[in-house]
PDB file of C-alpha atoms and ligand atoms in Angstrom:
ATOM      1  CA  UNK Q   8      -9.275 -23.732  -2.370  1.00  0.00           C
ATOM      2  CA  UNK Q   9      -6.229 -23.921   0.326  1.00  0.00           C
ATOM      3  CA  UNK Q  10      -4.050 -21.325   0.977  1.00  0.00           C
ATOM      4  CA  UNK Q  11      -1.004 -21.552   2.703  1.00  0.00           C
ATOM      5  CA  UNK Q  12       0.382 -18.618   3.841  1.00  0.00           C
ATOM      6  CA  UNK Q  13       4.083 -18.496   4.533  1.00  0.00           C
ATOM      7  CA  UNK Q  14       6.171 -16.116   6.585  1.00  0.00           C
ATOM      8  CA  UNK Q  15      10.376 -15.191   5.646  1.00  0.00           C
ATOM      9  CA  UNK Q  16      11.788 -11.896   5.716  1.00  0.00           C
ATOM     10  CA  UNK Q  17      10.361  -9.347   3.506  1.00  0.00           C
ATOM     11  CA  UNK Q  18      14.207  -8.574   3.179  1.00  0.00           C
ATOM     12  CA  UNK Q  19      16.360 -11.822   3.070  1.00  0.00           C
ATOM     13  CA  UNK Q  20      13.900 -14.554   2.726  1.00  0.00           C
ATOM     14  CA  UNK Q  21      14.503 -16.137   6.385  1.00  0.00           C
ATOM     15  CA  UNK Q  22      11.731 -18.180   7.911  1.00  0.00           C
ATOM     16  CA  UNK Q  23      14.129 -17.965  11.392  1.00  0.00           C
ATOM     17  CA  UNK Q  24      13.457 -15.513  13.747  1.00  0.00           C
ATOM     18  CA  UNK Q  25      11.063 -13.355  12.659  1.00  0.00           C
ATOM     19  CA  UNK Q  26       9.646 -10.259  14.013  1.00  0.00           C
ATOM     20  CA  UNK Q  27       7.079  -7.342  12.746  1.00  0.00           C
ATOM     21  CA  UNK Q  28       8.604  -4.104  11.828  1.00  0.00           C
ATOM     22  CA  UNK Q  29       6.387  -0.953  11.882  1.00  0.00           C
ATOM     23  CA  UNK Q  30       7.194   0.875   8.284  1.00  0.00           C
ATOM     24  CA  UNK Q  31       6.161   4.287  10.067  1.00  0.00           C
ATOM     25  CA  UNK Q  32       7.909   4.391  13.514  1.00  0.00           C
ATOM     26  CA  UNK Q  33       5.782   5.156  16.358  1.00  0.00           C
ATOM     27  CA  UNK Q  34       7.707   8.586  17.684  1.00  0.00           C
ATOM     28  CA  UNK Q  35       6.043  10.113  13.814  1.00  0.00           C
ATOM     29  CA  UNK Q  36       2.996   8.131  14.236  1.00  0.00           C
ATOM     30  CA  UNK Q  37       1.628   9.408  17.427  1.00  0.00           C
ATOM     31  CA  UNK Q  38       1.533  12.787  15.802  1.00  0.00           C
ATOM     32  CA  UNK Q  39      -0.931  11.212  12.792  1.00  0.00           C
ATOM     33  CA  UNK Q  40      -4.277  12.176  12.981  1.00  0.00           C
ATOM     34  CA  UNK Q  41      -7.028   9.980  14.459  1.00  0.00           C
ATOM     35  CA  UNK Q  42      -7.493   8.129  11.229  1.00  0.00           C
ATOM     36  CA  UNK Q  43      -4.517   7.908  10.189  1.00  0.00           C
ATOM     37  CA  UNK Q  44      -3.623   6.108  13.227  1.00  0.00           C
ATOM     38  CA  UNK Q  45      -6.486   3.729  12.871  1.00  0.00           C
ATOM     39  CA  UNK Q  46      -5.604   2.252   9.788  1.00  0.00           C
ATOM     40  CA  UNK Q  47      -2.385   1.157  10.372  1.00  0.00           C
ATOM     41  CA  UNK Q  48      -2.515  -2.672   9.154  1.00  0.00           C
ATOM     42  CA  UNK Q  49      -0.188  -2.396   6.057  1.00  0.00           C
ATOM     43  CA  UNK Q  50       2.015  -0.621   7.832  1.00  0.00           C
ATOM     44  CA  UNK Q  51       3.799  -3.606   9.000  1.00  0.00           C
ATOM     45  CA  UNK Q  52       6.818  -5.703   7.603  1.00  0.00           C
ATOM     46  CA  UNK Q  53       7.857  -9.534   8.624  1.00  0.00           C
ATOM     47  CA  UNK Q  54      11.913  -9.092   9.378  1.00  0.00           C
ATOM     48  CA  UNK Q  55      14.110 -11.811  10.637  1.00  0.00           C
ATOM     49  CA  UNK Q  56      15.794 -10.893  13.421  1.00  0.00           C
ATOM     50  CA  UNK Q  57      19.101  -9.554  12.104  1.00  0.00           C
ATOM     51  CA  UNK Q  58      17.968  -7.979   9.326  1.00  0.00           C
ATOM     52  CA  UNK Q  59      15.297  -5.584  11.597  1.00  0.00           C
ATOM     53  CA  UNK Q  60      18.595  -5.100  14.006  1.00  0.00           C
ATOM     54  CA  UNK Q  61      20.726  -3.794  11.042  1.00  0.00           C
ATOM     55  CA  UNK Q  62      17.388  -1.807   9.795  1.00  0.00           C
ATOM     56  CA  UNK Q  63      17.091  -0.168  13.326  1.00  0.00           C
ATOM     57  CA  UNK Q  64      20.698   1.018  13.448  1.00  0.00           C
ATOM     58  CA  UNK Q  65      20.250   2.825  10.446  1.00  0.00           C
ATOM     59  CA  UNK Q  66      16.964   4.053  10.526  1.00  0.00           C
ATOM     60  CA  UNK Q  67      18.291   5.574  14.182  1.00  0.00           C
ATOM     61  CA  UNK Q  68      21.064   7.674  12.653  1.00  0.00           C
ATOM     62  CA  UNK Q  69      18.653   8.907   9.715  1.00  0.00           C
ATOM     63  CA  UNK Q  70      15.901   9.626  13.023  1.00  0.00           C
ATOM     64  CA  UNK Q  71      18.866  11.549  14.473  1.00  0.00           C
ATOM     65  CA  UNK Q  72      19.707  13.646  11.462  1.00  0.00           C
ATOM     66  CA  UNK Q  73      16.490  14.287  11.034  1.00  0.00           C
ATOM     67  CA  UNK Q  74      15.961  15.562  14.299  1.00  0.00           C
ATOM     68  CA  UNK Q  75      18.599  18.043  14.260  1.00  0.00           C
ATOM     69  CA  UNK Q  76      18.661  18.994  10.493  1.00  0.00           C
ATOM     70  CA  UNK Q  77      14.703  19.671  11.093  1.00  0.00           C
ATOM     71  CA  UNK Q  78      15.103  20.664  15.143  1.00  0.00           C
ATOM     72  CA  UNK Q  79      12.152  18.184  15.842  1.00  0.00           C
ATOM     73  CA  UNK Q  80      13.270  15.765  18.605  1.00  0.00           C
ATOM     74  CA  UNK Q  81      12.215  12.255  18.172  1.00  0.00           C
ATOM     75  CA  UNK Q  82      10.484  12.080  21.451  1.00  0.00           C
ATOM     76  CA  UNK Q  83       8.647  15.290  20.916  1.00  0.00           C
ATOM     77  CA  UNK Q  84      10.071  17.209  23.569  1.00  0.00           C
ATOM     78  CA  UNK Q  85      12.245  19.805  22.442  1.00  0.00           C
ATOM     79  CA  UNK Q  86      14.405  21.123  25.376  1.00  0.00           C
ATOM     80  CA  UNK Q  87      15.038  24.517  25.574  1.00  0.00           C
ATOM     81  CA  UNK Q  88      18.243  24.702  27.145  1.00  0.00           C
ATOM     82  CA  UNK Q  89      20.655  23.312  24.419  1.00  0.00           C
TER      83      UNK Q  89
HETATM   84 ZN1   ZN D 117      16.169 -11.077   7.102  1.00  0.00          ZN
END
């Protein structure tokens, strides 16, 4: 039996371009316990190019709501002074 295995964009079908995306981002992951962390191979998406751009502006405004609706900064480090 062959099997051909073909990559597009989990979101808009494009075989141009294409790049992984990491479902979990990694400023939440590195908090994940040991094995957690380890097992981390479905955790990835195939996104063309714009489509992982227009993801990433998004997901950054929900990261900064987050942050200060929660008052966890994204890169862990929560300063004191503001
Ligand atoms: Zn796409």
């Amino acid at each position: 039996m062959i099997v051909f295995l073909i990559q597009i964009c989990n979101c808009c079908g494009s075989e141009e371009y294409l790049t992984q995306h990491h479902v979990i981002p990694n400023s939440y992951r590195k908090f994940f316990p040991i094995d957690l962390k380890s097992n981390n191979f479905h955790d990835i998406l195939i996104l063309c190019g714009d489509c992982h751009s227009e993801y990433e502006l998004k997901a950054n405004e929900l990261k900064n709501k987050i942050a200060i609706d929660y008052d966890v900064p994204i890169d862990g480090v929560k300063n004191e002074d503001v």
